[in-house]
mmCIF file of C-alpha atoms in Angstrom:
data_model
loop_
_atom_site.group_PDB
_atom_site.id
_atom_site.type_symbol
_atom_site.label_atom_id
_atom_site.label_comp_id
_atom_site.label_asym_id
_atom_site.label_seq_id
_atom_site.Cartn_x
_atom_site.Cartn_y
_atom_site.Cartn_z
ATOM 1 C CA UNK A 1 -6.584 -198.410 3.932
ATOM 2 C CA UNK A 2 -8.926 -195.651 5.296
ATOM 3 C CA UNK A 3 -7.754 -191.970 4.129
ATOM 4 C CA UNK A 4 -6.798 -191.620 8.290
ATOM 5 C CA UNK A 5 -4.951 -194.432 8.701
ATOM 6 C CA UNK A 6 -2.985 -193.799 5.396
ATOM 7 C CA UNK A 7 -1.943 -190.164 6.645
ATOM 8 C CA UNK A 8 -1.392 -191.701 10.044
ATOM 9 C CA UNK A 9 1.025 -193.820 8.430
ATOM 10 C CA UNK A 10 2.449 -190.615 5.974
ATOM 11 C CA UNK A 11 2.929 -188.967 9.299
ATOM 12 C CA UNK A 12 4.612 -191.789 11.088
ATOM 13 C CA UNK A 13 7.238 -192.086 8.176
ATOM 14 C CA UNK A 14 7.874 -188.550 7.995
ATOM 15 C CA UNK A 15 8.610 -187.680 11.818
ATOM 16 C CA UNK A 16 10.973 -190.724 11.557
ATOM 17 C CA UNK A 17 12.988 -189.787 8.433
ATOM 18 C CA UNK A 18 12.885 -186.003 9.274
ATOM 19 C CA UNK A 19 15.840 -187.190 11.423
ATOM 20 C CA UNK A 20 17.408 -189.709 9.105
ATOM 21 C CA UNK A 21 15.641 -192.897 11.531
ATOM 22 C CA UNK A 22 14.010 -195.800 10.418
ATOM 23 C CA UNK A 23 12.679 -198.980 12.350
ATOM 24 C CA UNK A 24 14.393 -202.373 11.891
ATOM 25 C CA UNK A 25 12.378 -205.396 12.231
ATOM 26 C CA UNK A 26 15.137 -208.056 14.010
ATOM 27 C CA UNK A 27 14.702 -211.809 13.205
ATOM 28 C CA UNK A 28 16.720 -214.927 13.440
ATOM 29 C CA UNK A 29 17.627 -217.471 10.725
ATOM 30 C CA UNK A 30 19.625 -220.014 13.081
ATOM 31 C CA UNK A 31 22.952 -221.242 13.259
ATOM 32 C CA UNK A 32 25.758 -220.195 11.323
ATOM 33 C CA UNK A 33 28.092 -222.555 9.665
ATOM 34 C CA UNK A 34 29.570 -224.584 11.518
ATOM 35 C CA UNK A 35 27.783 -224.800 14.607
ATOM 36 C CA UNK A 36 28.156 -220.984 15.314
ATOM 37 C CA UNK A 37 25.377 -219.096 17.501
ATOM 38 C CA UNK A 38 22.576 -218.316 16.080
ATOM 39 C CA UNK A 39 22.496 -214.879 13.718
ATOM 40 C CA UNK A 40 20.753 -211.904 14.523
ATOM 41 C CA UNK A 41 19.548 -210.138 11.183
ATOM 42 C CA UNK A 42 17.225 -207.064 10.242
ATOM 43 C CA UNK A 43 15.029 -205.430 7.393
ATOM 44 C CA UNK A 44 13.707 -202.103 7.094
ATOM 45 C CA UNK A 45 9.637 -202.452 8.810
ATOM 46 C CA UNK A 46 8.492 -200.280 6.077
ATOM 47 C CA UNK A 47 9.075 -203.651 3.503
ATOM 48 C CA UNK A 48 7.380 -206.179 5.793
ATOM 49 C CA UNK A 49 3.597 -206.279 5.292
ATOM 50 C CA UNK A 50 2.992 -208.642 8.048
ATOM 51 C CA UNK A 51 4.069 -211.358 9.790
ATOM 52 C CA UNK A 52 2.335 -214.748 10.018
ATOM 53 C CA UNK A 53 2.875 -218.465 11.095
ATOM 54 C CA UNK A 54 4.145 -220.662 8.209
ATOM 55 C CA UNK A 55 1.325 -221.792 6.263
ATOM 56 C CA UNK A 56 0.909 -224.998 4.081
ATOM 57 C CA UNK A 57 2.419 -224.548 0.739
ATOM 58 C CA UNK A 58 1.398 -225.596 -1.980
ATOM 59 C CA UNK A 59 4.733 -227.031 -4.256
ATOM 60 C CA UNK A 60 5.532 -224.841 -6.896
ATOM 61 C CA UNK A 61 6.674 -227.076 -10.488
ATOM 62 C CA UNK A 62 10.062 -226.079 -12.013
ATOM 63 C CA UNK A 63 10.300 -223.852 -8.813
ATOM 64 C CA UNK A 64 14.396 -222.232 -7.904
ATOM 65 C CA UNK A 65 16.095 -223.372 -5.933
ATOM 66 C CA UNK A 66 15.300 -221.923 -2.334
ATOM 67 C CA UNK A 67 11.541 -221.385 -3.373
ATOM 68 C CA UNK A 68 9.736 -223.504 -0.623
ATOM 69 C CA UNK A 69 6.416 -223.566 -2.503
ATOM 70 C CA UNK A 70 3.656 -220.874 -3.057
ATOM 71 C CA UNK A 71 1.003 -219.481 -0.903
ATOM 72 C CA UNK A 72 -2.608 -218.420 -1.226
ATOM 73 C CA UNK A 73 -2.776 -215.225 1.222
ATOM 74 C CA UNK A 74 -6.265 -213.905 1.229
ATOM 75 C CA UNK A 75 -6.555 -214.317 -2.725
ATOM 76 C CA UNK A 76 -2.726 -213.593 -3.549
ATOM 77 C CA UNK A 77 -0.233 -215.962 -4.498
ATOM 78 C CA UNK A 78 3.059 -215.409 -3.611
ATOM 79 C CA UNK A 79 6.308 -217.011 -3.619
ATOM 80 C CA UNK A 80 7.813 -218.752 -0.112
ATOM 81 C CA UNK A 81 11.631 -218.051 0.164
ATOM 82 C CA UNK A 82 13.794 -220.175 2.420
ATOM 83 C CA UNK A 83 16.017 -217.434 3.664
ATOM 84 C CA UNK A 84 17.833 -219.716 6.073
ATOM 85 C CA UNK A 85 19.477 -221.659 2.865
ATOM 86 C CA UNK A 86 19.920 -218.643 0.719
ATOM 87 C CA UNK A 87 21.820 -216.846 3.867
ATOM 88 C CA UNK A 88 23.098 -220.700 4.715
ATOM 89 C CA UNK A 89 21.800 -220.562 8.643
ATOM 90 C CA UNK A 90 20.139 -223.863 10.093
ATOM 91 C CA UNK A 91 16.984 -223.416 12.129
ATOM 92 C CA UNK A 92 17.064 -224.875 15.522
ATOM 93 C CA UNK A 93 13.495 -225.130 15.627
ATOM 94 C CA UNK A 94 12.103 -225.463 12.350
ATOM 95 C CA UNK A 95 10.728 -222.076 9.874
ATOM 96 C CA UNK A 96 7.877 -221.007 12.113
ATOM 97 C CA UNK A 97 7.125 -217.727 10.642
ATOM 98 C CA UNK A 98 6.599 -216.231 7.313
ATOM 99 C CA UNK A 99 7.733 -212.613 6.161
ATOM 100 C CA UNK A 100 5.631 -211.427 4.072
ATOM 101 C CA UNK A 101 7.087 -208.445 2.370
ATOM 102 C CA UNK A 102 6.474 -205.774 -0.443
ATOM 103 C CA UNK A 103 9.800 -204.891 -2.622
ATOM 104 C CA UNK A 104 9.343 -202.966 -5.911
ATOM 105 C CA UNK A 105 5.789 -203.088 -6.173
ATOM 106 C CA UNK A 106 6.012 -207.066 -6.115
ATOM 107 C CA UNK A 107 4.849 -209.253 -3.267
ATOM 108 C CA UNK A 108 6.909 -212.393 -1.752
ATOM 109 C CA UNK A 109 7.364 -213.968 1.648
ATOM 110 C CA UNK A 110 10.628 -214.868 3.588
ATOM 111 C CA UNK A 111 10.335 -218.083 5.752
ATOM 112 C CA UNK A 112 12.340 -217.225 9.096
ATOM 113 C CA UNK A 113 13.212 -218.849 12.467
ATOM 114 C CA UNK A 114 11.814 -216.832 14.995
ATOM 115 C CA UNK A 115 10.964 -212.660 15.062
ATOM 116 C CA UNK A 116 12.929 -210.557 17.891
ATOM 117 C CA UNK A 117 11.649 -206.985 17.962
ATOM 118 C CA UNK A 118 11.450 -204.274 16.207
ATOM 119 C CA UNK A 119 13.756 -201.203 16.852
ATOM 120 C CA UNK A 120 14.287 -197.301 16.223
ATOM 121 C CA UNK A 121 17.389 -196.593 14.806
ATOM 122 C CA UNK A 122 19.592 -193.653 13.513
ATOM 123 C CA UNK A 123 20.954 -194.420 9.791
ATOM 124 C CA UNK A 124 24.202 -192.751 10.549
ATOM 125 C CA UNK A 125 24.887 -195.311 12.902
ATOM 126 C CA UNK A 126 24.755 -198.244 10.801
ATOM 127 C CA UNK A 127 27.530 -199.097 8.966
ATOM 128 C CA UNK A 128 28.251 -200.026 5.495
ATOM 129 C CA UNK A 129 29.239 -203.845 5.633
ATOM 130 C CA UNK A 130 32.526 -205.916 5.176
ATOM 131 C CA UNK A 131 31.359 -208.596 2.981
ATOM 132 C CA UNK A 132 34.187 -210.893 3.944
ATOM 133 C CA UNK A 133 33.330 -210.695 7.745
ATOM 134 C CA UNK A 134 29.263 -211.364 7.284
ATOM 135 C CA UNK A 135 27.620 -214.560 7.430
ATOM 136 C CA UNK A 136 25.384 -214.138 4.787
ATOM 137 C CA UNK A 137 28.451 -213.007 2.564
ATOM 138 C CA UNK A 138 27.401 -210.535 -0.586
ATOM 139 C CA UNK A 139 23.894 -210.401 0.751
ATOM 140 C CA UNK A 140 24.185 -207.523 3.436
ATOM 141 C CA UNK A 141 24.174 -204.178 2.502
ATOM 142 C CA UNK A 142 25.204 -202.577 6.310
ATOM 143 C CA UNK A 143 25.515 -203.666 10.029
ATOM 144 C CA UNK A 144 23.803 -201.773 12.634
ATOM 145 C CA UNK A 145 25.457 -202.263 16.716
ATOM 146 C CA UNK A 146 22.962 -202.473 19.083
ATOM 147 C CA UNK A 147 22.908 -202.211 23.061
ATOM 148 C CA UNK A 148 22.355 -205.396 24.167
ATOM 149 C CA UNK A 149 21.151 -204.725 27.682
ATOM 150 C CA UNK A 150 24.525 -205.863 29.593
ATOM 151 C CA UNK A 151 26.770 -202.945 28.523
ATOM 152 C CA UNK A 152 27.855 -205.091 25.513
ATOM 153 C CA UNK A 153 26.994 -204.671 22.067
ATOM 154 C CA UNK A 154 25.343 -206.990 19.687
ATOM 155 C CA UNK A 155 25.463 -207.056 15.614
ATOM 156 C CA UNK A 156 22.874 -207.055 13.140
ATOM 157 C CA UNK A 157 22.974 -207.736 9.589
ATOM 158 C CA UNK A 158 20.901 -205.636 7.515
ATOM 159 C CA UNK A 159 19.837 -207.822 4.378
ATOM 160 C CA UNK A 160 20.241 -207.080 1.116
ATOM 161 C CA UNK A 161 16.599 -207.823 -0.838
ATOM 162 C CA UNK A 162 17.842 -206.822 -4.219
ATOM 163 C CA UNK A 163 20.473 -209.216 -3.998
ATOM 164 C CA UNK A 164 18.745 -211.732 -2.494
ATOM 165 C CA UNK A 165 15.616 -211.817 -4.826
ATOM 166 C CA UNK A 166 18.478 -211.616 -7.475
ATOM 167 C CA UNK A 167 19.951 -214.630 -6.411
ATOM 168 C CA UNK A 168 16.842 -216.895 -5.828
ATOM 169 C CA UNK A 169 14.820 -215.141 -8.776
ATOM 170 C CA UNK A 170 17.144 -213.877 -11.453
ATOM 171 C CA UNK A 171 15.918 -211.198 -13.611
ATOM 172 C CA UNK A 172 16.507 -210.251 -17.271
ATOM 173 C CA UNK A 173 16.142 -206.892 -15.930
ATOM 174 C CA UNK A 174 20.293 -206.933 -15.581
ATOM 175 C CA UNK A 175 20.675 -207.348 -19.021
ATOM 176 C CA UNK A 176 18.853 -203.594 -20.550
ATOM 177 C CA UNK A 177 19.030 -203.165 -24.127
ATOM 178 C CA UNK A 178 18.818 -199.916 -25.896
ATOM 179 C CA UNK A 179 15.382 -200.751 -27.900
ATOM 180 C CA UNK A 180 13.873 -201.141 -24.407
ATOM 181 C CA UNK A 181 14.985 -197.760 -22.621
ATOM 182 C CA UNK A 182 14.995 -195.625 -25.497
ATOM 183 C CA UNK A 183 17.777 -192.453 -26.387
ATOM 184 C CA UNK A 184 19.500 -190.829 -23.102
ATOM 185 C CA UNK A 185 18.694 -186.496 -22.388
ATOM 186 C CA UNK A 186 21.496 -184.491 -23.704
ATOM 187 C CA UNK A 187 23.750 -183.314 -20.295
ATOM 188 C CA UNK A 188 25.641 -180.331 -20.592
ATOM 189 C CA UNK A 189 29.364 -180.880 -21.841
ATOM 190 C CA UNK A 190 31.567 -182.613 -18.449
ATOM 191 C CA UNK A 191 28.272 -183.164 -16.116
ATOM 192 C CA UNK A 192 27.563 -186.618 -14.796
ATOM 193 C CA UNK A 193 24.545 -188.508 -12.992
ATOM 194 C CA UNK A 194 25.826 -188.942 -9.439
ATOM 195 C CA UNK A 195 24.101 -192.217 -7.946
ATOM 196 C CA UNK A 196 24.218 -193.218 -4.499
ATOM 197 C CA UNK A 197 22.831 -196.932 -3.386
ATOM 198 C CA UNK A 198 24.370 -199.544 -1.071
ATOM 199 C CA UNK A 199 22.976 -202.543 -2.809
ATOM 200 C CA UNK A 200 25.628 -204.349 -4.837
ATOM 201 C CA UNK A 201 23.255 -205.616 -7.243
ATOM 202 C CA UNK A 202 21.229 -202.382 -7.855
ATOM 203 C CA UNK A 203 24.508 -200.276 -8.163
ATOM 204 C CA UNK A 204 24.738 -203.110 -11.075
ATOM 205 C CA UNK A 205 22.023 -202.207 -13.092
ATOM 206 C CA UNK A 206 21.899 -198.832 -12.785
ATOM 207 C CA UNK A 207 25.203 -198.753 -13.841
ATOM 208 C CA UNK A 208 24.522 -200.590 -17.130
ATOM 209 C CA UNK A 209 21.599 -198.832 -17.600
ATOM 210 C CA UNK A 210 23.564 -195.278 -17.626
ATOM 211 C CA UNK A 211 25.815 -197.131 -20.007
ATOM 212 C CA UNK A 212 23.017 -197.964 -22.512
ATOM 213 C CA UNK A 213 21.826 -194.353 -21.925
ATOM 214 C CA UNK A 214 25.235 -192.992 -22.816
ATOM 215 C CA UNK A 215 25.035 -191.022 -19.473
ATOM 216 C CA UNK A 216 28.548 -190.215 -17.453
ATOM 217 C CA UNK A 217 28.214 -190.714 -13.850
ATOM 218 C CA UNK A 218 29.825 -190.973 -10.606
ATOM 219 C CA UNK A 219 28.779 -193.699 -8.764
ATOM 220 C CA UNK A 220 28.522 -193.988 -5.000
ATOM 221 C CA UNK A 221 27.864 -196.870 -2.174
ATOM 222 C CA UNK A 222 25.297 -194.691 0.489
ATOM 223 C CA UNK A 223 23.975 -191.305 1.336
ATOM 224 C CA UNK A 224 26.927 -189.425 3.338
ATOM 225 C CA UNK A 225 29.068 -190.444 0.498
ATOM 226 C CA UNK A 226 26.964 -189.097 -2.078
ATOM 227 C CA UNK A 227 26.593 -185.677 0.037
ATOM 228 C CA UNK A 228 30.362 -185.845 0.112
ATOM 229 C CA UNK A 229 30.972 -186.049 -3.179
ATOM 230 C CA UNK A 230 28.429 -183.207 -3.843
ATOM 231 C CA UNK A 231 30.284 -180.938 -1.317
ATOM 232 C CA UNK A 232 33.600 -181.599 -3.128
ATOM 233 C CA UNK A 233 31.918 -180.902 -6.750
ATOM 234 C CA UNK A 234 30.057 -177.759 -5.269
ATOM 235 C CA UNK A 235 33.910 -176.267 -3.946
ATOM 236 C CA UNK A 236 35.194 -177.058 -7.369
ATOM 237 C CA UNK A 237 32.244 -174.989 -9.262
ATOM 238 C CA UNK A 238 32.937 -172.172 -6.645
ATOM 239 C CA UNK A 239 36.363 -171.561 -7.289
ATOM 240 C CA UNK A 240 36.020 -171.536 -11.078
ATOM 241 C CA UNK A 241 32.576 -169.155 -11.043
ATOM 242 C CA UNK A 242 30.524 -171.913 -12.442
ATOM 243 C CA UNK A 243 26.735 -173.300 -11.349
ATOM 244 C CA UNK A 244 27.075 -176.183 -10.246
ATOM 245 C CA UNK A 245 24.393 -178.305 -12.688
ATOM 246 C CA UNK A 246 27.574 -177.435 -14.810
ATOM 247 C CA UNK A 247 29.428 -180.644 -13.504
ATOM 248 C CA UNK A 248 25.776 -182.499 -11.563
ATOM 249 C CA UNK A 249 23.041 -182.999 -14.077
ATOM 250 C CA UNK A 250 21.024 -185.007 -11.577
ATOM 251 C CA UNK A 251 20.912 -187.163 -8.163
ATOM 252 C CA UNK A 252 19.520 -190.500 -8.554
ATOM 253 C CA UNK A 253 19.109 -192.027 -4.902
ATOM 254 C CA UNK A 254 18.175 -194.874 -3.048
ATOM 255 C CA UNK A 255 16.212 -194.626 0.110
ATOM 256 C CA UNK A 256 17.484 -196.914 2.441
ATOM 257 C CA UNK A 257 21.156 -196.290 3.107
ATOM 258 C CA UNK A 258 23.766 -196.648 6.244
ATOM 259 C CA UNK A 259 25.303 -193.128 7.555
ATOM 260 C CA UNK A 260 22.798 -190.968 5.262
ATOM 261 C CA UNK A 261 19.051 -192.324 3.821
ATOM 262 C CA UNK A 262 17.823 -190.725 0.455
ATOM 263 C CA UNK A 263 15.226 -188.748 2.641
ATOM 264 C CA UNK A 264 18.596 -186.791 4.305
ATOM 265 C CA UNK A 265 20.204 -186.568 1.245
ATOM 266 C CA UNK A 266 17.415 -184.867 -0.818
ATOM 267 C CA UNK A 267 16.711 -182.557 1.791
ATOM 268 C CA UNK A 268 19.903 -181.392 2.363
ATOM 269 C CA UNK A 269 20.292 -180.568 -1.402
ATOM 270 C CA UNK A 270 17.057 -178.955 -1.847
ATOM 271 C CA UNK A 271 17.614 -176.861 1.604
ATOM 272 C CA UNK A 272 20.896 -175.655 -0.124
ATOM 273 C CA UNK A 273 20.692 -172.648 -1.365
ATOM 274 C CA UNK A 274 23.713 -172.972 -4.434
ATOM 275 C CA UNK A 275 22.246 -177.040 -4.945
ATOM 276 C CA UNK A 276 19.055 -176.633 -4.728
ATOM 277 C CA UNK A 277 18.496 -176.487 -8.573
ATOM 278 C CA UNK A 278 19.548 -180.425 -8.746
ATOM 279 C CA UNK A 279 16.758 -182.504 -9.578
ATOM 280 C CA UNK A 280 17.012 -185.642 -7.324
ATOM 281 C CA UNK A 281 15.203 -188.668 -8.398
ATOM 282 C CA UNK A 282 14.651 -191.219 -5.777
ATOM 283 C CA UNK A 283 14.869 -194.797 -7.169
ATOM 284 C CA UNK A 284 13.587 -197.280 -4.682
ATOM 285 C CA UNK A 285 12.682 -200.532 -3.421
ATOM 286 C CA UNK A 286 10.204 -199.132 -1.055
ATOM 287 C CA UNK A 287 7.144 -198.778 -2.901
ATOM 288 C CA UNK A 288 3.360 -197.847 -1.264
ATOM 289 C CA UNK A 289 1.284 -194.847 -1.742
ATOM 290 C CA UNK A 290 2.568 -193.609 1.729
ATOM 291 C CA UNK A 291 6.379 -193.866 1.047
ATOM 292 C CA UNK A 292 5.980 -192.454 -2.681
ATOM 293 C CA UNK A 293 3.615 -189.821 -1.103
ATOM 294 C CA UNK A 294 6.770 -189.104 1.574
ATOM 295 C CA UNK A 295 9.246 -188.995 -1.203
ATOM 296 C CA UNK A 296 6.960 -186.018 -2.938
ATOM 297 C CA UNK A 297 6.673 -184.553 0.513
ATOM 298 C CA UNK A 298 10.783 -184.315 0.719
ATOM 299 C CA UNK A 299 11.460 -182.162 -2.472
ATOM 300 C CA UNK A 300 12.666 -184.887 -4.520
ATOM 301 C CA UNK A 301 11.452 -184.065 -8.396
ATOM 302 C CA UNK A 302 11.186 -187.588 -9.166
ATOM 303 C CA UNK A 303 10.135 -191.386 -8.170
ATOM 304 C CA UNK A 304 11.212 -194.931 -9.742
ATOM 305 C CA UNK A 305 10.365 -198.399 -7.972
ATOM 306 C CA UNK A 306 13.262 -200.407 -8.172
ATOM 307 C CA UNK A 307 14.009 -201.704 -11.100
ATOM 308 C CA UNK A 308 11.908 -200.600 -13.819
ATOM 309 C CA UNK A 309 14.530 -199.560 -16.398
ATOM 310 C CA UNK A 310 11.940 -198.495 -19.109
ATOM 311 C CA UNK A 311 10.181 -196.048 -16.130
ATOM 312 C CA UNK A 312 13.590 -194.821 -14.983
ATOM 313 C CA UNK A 313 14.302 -194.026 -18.392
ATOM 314 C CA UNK A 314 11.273 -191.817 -18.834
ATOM 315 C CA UNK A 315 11.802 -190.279 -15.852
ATOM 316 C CA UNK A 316 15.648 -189.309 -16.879
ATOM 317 C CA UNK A 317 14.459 -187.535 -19.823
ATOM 318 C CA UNK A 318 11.071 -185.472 -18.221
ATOM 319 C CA UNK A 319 13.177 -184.339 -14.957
ATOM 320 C CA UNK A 320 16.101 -183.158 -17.189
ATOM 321 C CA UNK A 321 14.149 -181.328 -19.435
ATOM 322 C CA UNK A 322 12.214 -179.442 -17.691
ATOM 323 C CA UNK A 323 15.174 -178.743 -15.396
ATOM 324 C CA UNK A 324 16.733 -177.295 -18.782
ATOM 325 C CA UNK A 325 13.644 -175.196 -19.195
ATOM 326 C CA UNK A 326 13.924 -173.586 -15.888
ATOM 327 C CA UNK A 327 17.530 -173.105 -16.020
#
């Protein structure tokens, strides 16, 4: 990528998440279960490298289940998922297209029905999801409502990738040992590590990894909630005459999250006069020079690609301690 292009594309994420937007790219996967109509679901554009007709694949020995094959993409091979099965949709017309997407500095490809559009959207108005009402139950993190031309309103189901890769893939990354993320920082006596991230599975194994780190923390589902829960901790440390790093040693965020993204989130702290002096450490499947540039851009003191528990680690211990030395 040139040096314009890349700060066009710096520039185009930041006008969009200076107002907590983001653009959805809208896809179908087929029928639901049991003859239903056919699903309308989404991912965040910033994930999807490009889009291209299904390819040949070349059969992949010992491969997961759901793992169509692998593909040779101008010199890269990557895995082809059938996201159809793993969701448990049936394609009316076959898997014409491939998604080819970047998640935690690792490349992979979703095979999918048929591409819609791509839209602008607010994060406040999507809507964490009810598991038990979603088609592709446990792997969709929120549900945006969209005008559907006709005064009506249509659903989309915003995937969950962690969960899904999780699923198709497992990782040994869910099970951290101590000998492989080293001794937790020190936190003053009663402060926690409040986390926010909607993804079931992430929530998972940053939880365990605070565990292994000995870390207390208050864990929470999406942005607005963490903000929240920050407002009510920031009363609390007003009326007893105390700063509040006293009871919030850190904010660990996620990026992409319904109601409030990480980009809100960390701004609002850092433009806060009495929370400003939290170090926020965005920890994210959205990887790229341009949204890790962005993420230095918003004030955040810290950035982890999702999940790299040795690196998040690391970057515990640095951000806290020089926190400690400025305090």
């Amino acid at each position: 990528m040139s040096s314009i292009a890349f700060q066009k594309e710096v520039d185009e994420r930041t006008n969009l998440t200076a107002s907590n937007k983001f653009e959805m790219l809208l896809f179908r996967l087929g029928k639901a279960p049991g003859g239903g109509q056919a699903e309308l679901f989404g991912i965040n554009v910033f994930k999807v490298r490009e889009i291209v007709a299904m390819p040949a694949l070349t059969a992949m020995a010992g491969a997961p289940q759901h793992v169509l094959g692998m593909v040779n993409l101008r010199g890269q091979v990557i895995p082809v998922i059938d996201l159809p099965a793993v969701v448990g949709c049936t394609p009316e017309t076959g898997l014409n297209l491939m998604l080819v997407t970047e998640f935690a500095r690792s490349t992979q490809a979703f095979a999918a029905e048929s591409v819609e559009d791509i839209v602008r959207l607010d994060w406040g108005k999507i809507l964490p999801a009810d598991h038990t009402a979603s088609v592709a139950r446990g792997l969709v993190t929120s549900i945006a409502r969209l005008d559907d031309g006709q005064g009506g309103v249509k659903l989309v189901q915003v995937l969950d990738v962690e969960s899904i890769l999780q699923r198709v893939m497992p990782s040994e990354a869910l099970e951290i040992k101590k000998e492989d993320v080293g001794t937790g920082p020190r936190l003053k006596p009663g402060a926690v590590v409040l986390a926010a991230d909607d993804s079931f599975v992430a929530r998972t194994m940053i939880e365990q990894e605070l565990k292994v780190l000995n870390l207390p923390f208050i864990m929470t589902k999406n942005g607005q909630e963490a903000w929240s829960t920050l407002q009510d901790l920031a009363a609390d440390c007003r009326a007893k005459g105390i700063p509040v790093t006293d009871r919030v040693a850190v904010v660990l965020s996620d990026l992409e999250m319904p109601e409030m993204d990480g980009f809100t989130l960390t701004r609002n702290i850092k433009g806060d006069p009495a929370l400003r002096a939290i170090p926020v450490i965005i920890h994210s499947s959205l990887t790229g020079d341009a949204n890790e540039q962005h993420v230095q851009r918003t004030g955040a003191d810290g950035y982890v690609a999702k999940f790299a528990a040795k690196e998040l680690a690391e970057t515990l211990r640095q951000v806290l301690a020089k926190a400690a030395q400025t305090s």
